């Protein structure tokens, strides 16, 4: 696509909302409305609307003046990963980690508030603790 088509077809508010999510992703402890607005280059009113939309849809939480992403965001990733097997995405990385550290490498996902281990690459040691 040429630049003119991209600009015409670009939904600016969606782009700004995604930018807010990316900013929150870089700050797991959360941020205030003012911090998010300044970082995103938005007005406080604009940032507030994005944040309240994210809270209303369950993708962010608010605790006092601090906003942070919620675990619900993982449902998008989990759905996308469902298109291919989780193993096909994780295996090469897990093998590299296990080889470099000479240790076992495990992968886990969140299931509600629980951590569920879904894959494991054994280490090269003769004796290991599982």
mmCIF file with all atom_site columns, C-alpha atoms in Angstrom, residues 1-112:
data_model
loop_
_atom_site.group_PDB
_atom_site.id
_atom_site.type_symbol
_atom_site.label_atom_id
_atom_site.label_alt_id
_atom_site.label_comp_id
_atom_site.label_asym_id
_atom_site.label_entity_id
_atom_site.label_seq_id
_atom_site.pdbx_PDB_ins_code
_atom_site.Cartn_x
_atom_site.Cartn_y
_atom_site.Cartn_z
_atom_site.occupancy
_atom_site.B_iso_or_equiv
_atom_site.pdbx_formal_charge
_atom_site.auth_seq_id
_atom_site.auth_comp_id
_atom_site.auth_asym_id
_atom_site.auth_atom_id
_atom_site.pdbx_PDB_model_num
ATOM 1   C CA . UNK A 1 1   ? 0.000   0.000   0.000  1.00 0.00 ? 1   UNK A CA 1
ATOM 2   C CA . UNK A 1 2   ? 1.169   3.502   -0.685 1.00 0.00 ? 2   UNK A CA 1
ATOM 3   C CA . UNK A 1 3   ? 1.420   6.092   2.098  1.00 0.00 ? 3   UNK A CA 1
ATOM 4   C CA . UNK A 1 4   ? -1.761  7.913   1.037  1.00 0.00 ? 4   UNK A CA 1
ATOM 5   C CA . UNK A 1 5   ? -3.814  4.702   1.218  1.00 0.00 ? 5   UNK A CA 1
ATOM 6   C CA . UNK A 1 6   ? -2.359  3.839   4.611  1.00 0.00 ? 6   UNK A CA 1
ATOM 7   C CA . UNK A 1 7   ? -3.231  7.312   5.970  1.00 0.00 ? 7   UNK A CA 1
ATOM 8   C CA . UNK A 1 8   ? -6.757  7.206   4.540  1.00 0.00 ? 8   UNK A CA 1
ATOM 9   C CA . UNK A 1 9   ? -7.418  3.724   5.891  1.00 0.00 ? 9   UNK A CA 1
ATOM 10  C CA . UNK A 1 10  ? -5.691  4.272   9.231  1.00 0.00 ? 10  UNK A CA 1
ATOM 11  C CA . UNK A 1 11  ? -7.967  4.533   12.290 1.00 0.00 ? 11  UNK A CA 1
ATOM 12  C CA . UNK A 1 12  ? -6.061  7.013   14.398 1.00 0.00 ? 12  UNK A CA 1
ATOM 13  C CA . UNK A 1 13  ? -7.972  6.395   17.616 1.00 0.00 ? 13  UNK A CA 1
ATOM 14  C CA . UNK A 1 14  ? -7.281  2.666   17.435 1.00 0.00 ? 14  UNK A CA 1
ATOM 15  C CA . UNK A 1 15  ? -3.599  3.383   16.910 1.00 0.00 ? 15  UNK A CA 1
ATOM 16  C CA . UNK A 1 16  ? -3.530  5.706   19.925 1.00 0.00 ? 16  UNK A CA 1
ATOM 17  C CA . UNK A 1 17  ? -5.386  3.144   22.045 1.00 0.00 ? 17  UNK A CA 1
ATOM 18  C CA . UNK A 1 18  ? -2.890  0.450   21.099 1.00 0.00 ? 18  UNK A CA 1
ATOM 19  C CA . UNK A 1 19  ? -0.069  2.864   21.953 1.00 0.00 ? 19  UNK A CA 1
ATOM 20  C CA . UNK A 1 20  ? -1.588  3.278   25.432 1.00 0.00 ? 20  UNK A CA 1
ATOM 21  C CA . UNK A 1 21  ? -1.647  -0.517  25.824 1.00 0.00 ? 21  UNK A CA 1
ATOM 22  C CA . UNK A 1 22  ? 2.001   -0.765  24.733 1.00 0.00 ? 22  UNK A CA 1
ATOM 23  C CA . UNK A 1 23  ? 2.974   1.941   27.232 1.00 0.00 ? 23  UNK A CA 1
ATOM 24  C CA . UNK A 1 24  ? 1.203   0.063   30.025 1.00 0.00 ? 24  UNK A CA 1
ATOM 25  C CA . UNK A 1 25  ? 2.896   -3.172  28.925 1.00 0.00 ? 25  UNK A CA 1
ATOM 26  C CA . UNK A 1 26  ? 6.284   -1.523  29.515 1.00 0.00 ? 26  UNK A CA 1
ATOM 27  C CA . UNK A 1 27  ? 5.215   -0.543  33.056 1.00 0.00 ? 27  UNK A CA 1
ATOM 28  C CA . UNK A 1 28  ? 3.797   -3.659  34.761 1.00 0.00 ? 28  UNK A CA 1
ATOM 29  C CA . UNK A 1 29  ? 3.488   -1.844  38.112 1.00 0.00 ? 29  UNK A CA 1
ATOM 30  C CA . UNK A 1 30  ? 1.117   0.592   36.423 1.00 0.00 ? 30  UNK A CA 1
ATOM 31  C CA . UNK A 1 31  ? 1.069   4.305   35.709 1.00 0.00 ? 31  UNK A CA 1
ATOM 32  C CA . UNK A 1 32  ? -1.070  7.307   36.547 1.00 0.00 ? 32  UNK A CA 1
ATOM 33  C CA . UNK A 1 33  ? -3.299  9.029   34.024 1.00 0.00 ? 33  UNK A CA 1
ATOM 34  C CA . UNK A 1 34  ? -0.905  11.982  33.830 1.00 0.00 ? 34  UNK A CA 1
ATOM 35  C CA . UNK A 1 35  ? 2.119   9.730   33.213 1.00 0.00 ? 35  UNK A CA 1
ATOM 36  C CA . UNK A 1 36  ? 0.313   7.844   30.454 1.00 0.00 ? 36  UNK A CA 1
ATOM 37  C CA . UNK A 1 37  ? -0.943  11.034  28.805 1.00 0.00 ? 37  UNK A CA 1
ATOM 38  C CA . UNK A 1 38  ? 2.549   12.559  28.801 1.00 0.00 ? 38  UNK A CA 1
ATOM 39  C CA . UNK A 1 39  ? 4.215   9.381   27.527 1.00 0.00 ? 39  UNK A CA 1
ATOM 40  C CA . UNK A 1 40  ? 1.631   8.887   24.759 1.00 0.00 ? 40  UNK A CA 1
ATOM 41  C CA . UNK A 1 41  ? 1.516   12.553  23.796 1.00 0.00 ? 41  UNK A CA 1
ATOM 42  C CA . UNK A 1 42  ? -2.208  12.718  24.550 1.00 0.00 ? 42  UNK A CA 1
ATOM 43  C CA . UNK A 1 43  ? -4.344  15.145  26.485 1.00 0.00 ? 43  UNK A CA 1
ATOM 44  C CA . UNK A 1 44  ? -5.402  13.948  29.923 1.00 0.00 ? 44  UNK A CA 1
ATOM 45  C CA . UNK A 1 45  ? -9.011  13.798  28.675 1.00 0.00 ? 45  UNK A CA 1
ATOM 46  C CA . UNK A 1 46  ? -8.048  11.669  25.677 1.00 0.00 ? 46  UNK A CA 1
ATOM 47  C CA . UNK A 1 47  ? -5.886  9.324   27.738 1.00 0.00 ? 47  UNK A CA 1
ATOM 48  C CA . UNK A 1 48  ? -8.681  9.039   30.311 1.00 0.00 ? 48  UNK A CA 1
ATOM 49  C CA . UNK A 1 49  ? -11.172 7.908   27.647 1.00 0.00 ? 49  UNK A CA 1
ATOM 50  C CA . UNK A 1 50  ? -8.771  5.242   26.358 1.00 0.00 ? 50  UNK A CA 1
ATOM 51  C CA . UNK A 1 51  ? -8.017  4.028   29.881 1.00 0.00 ? 51  UNK A CA 1
ATOM 52  C CA . UNK A 1 52  ? -11.651 3.892   30.987 1.00 0.00 ? 52  UNK A CA 1
ATOM 53  C CA . UNK A 1 53  ? -12.493 1.963   27.808 1.00 0.00 ? 53  UNK A CA 1
ATOM 54  C CA . UNK A 1 54  ? -9.710  -0.527  28.566 1.00 0.00 ? 54  UNK A CA 1
ATOM 55  C CA . UNK A 1 55  ? -10.974 -0.886  32.154 1.00 0.00 ? 55  UNK A CA 1
ATOM 56  C CA . UNK A 1 56  ? -14.611 -1.290  31.014 1.00 0.00 ? 56  UNK A CA 1
ATOM 57  C CA . UNK A 1 57  ? -13.635 -4.035  28.555 1.00 0.00 ? 57  UNK A CA 1
ATOM 58  C CA . UNK A 1 58  ? -11.459 -5.819  31.122 1.00 0.00 ? 58  UNK A CA 1
ATOM 59  C CA . UNK A 1 59  ? -8.114  -5.220  29.419 1.00 0.00 ? 59  UNK A CA 1
ATOM 60  C CA . UNK A 1 60  ? -6.874  -2.872  32.149 1.00 0.00 ? 60  UNK A CA 1
ATOM 61  C CA . UNK A 1 61  ? -7.451  -2.391  35.856 1.00 0.00 ? 61  UNK A CA 1
ATOM 62  C CA . UNK A 1 62  ? -7.550  0.708   37.996 1.00 0.00 ? 62  UNK A CA 1
ATOM 63  C CA . UNK A 1 63  ? -6.390  0.808   41.592 1.00 0.00 ? 63  UNK A CA 1
ATOM 64  C CA . UNK A 1 64  ? -6.793  4.307   42.930 1.00 0.00 ? 64  UNK A CA 1
ATOM 65  C CA . UNK A 1 65  ? -4.958  6.574   40.494 1.00 0.00 ? 65  UNK A CA 1
ATOM 66  C CA . UNK A 1 66  ? -2.867  3.771   38.953 1.00 0.00 ? 66  UNK A CA 1
ATOM 67  C CA . UNK A 1 67  ? -3.813  1.936   35.761 1.00 0.00 ? 67  UNK A CA 1
ATOM 68  C CA . UNK A 1 68  ? -2.258  -1.346  34.617 1.00 0.00 ? 68  UNK A CA 1
ATOM 69  C CA . UNK A 1 69  ? -2.961  -4.049  32.045 1.00 0.00 ? 69  UNK A CA 1
ATOM 70  C CA . UNK A 1 70  ? -5.008  -7.026  33.192 1.00 0.00 ? 70  UNK A CA 1
ATOM 71  C CA . UNK A 1 71  ? -4.367  -10.713 32.510 1.00 0.00 ? 71  UNK A CA 1
ATOM 72  C CA . UNK A 1 72  ? -7.341  -10.630 30.104 1.00 0.00 ? 72  UNK A CA 1
ATOM 73  C CA . UNK A 1 73  ? -4.932  -9.310  27.495 1.00 0.00 ? 73  UNK A CA 1
ATOM 74  C CA . UNK A 1 74  ? -3.476  -12.822 27.425 1.00 0.00 ? 74  UNK A CA 1
ATOM 75  C CA . UNK A 1 75  ? -6.715  -14.123 25.910 1.00 0.00 ? 75  UNK A CA 1
ATOM 76  C CA . UNK A 1 76  ? -5.830  -12.355 22.671 1.00 0.00 ? 76  UNK A CA 1
ATOM 77  C CA . UNK A 1 77  ? -2.378  -13.906 22.688 1.00 0.00 ? 77  UNK A CA 1
ATOM 78  C CA . UNK A 1 78  ? -3.751  -17.315 23.623 1.00 0.00 ? 78  UNK A CA 1
ATOM 79  C CA . UNK A 1 79  ? -6.253  -17.182 20.758 1.00 0.00 ? 79  UNK A CA 1
ATOM 80  C CA . UNK A 1 80  ? -3.524  -16.165 18.314 1.00 0.00 ? 80  UNK A CA 1
ATOM 81  C CA . UNK A 1 81  ? -1.257  -18.925 19.589 1.00 0.00 ? 81  UNK A CA 1
ATOM 82  C CA . UNK A 1 82  ? -4.137  -21.356 19.092 1.00 0.00 ? 82  UNK A CA 1
ATOM 83  C CA . UNK A 1 83  ? -3.708  -20.892 15.339 1.00 0.00 ? 83  UNK A CA 1
ATOM 84  C CA . UNK A 1 84  ? -0.484  -22.861 15.611 1.00 0.00 ? 84  UNK A CA 1
ATOM 85  C CA . UNK A 1 85  ? 0.524   -25.085 18.426 1.00 0.00 ? 85  UNK A CA 1
ATOM 86  C CA . UNK A 1 86  ? 2.088   -23.442 21.439 1.00 0.00 ? 86  UNK A CA 1
ATOM 87  C CA . UNK A 1 87  ? 4.806   -26.044 21.153 1.00 0.00 ? 87  UNK A CA 1
ATOM 88  C CA . UNK A 1 88  ? 5.806   -24.884 17.667 1.00 0.00 ? 88  UNK A CA 1
ATOM 89  C CA . UNK A 1 89  ? 6.326   -21.348 18.993 1.00 0.00 ? 89  UNK A CA 1
ATOM 90  C CA . UNK A 1 90  ? 8.037   -22.291 22.252 1.00 0.00 ? 90  UNK A CA 1
ATOM 91  C CA . UNK A 1 91  ? 10.183  -25.310 21.327 1.00 0.00 ? 91  UNK A CA 1
ATOM 92  C CA . UNK A 1 92  ? 13.054  -23.567 19.499 1.00 0.00 ? 92  UNK A CA 1
ATOM 93  C CA . UNK A 1 93  ? 13.418  -20.955 22.222 1.00 0.00 ? 93  UNK A CA 1
ATOM 94  C CA . UNK A 1 94  ? 13.184  -23.522 25.002 1.00 0.00 ? 94  UNK A CA 1
ATOM 95  C CA . UNK A 1 95  ? 15.792  -25.764 23.349 1.00 0.00 ? 95  UNK A CA 1
ATOM 96  C CA . UNK A 1 96  ? 18.181  -22.820 23.019 1.00 0.00 ? 96  UNK A CA 1
ATOM 97  C CA . UNK A 1 97  ? 17.712  -21.834 26.665 1.00 0.00 ? 97  UNK A CA 1
ATOM 98  C CA . UNK A 1 98  ? 18.172  -25.421 27.878 1.00 0.00 ? 98  UNK A CA 1
ATOM 99  C CA . UNK A 1 99  ? 21.326  -25.851 25.771 1.00 0.00 ? 99  UNK A CA 1
ATOM 100 C CA . UNK A 1 100 ? 22.859  -22.539 26.821 1.00 0.00 ? 100 UNK A CA 1
ATOM 101 C CA . UNK A 1 101 ? 22.201  -23.037 30.541 1.00 0.00 ? 101 UNK A CA 1
ATOM 102 C CA . UNK A 1 102 ? 22.577  -26.824 30.660 1.00 0.00 ? 102 UNK A CA 1
ATOM 103 C CA . UNK A 1 103 ? 19.362  -26.819 32.664 1.00 0.00 ? 103 UNK A CA 1
ATOM 104 C CA . UNK A 1 104 ? 15.804  -27.935 32.067 1.00 0.00 ? 104 UNK A CA 1
ATOM 105 C CA . UNK A 1 105 ? 13.475  -25.329 30.612 1.00 0.00 ? 105 UNK A CA 1
ATOM 106 C CA . UNK A 1 106 ? 9.726   -25.276 31.266 1.00 0.00 ? 106 UNK A CA 1
ATOM 107 C CA . UNK A 1 107 ? 6.920   -23.249 29.709 1.00 0.00 ? 107 UNK A CA 1
ATOM 108 C CA . UNK A 1 108 ? 3.741   -22.299 31.506 1.00 0.00 ? 108 UNK A CA 1
ATOM 109 C CA . UNK A 1 109 ? 0.555   -20.399 30.751 1.00 0.00 ? 109 UNK A CA 1
ATOM 110 C CA . UNK A 1 110 ? -1.972  -18.666 32.964 1.00 0.00 ? 110 UNK A CA 1
ATOM 111 C CA . UNK A 1 111 ? -5.316  -20.357 33.416 1.00 0.00 ? 111 UNK A CA 1
ATOM 112 C CA . UNK A 1 112 ? -7.373  -17.958 35.479 1.00 0.00 ? 112 UNK A CA 1
#
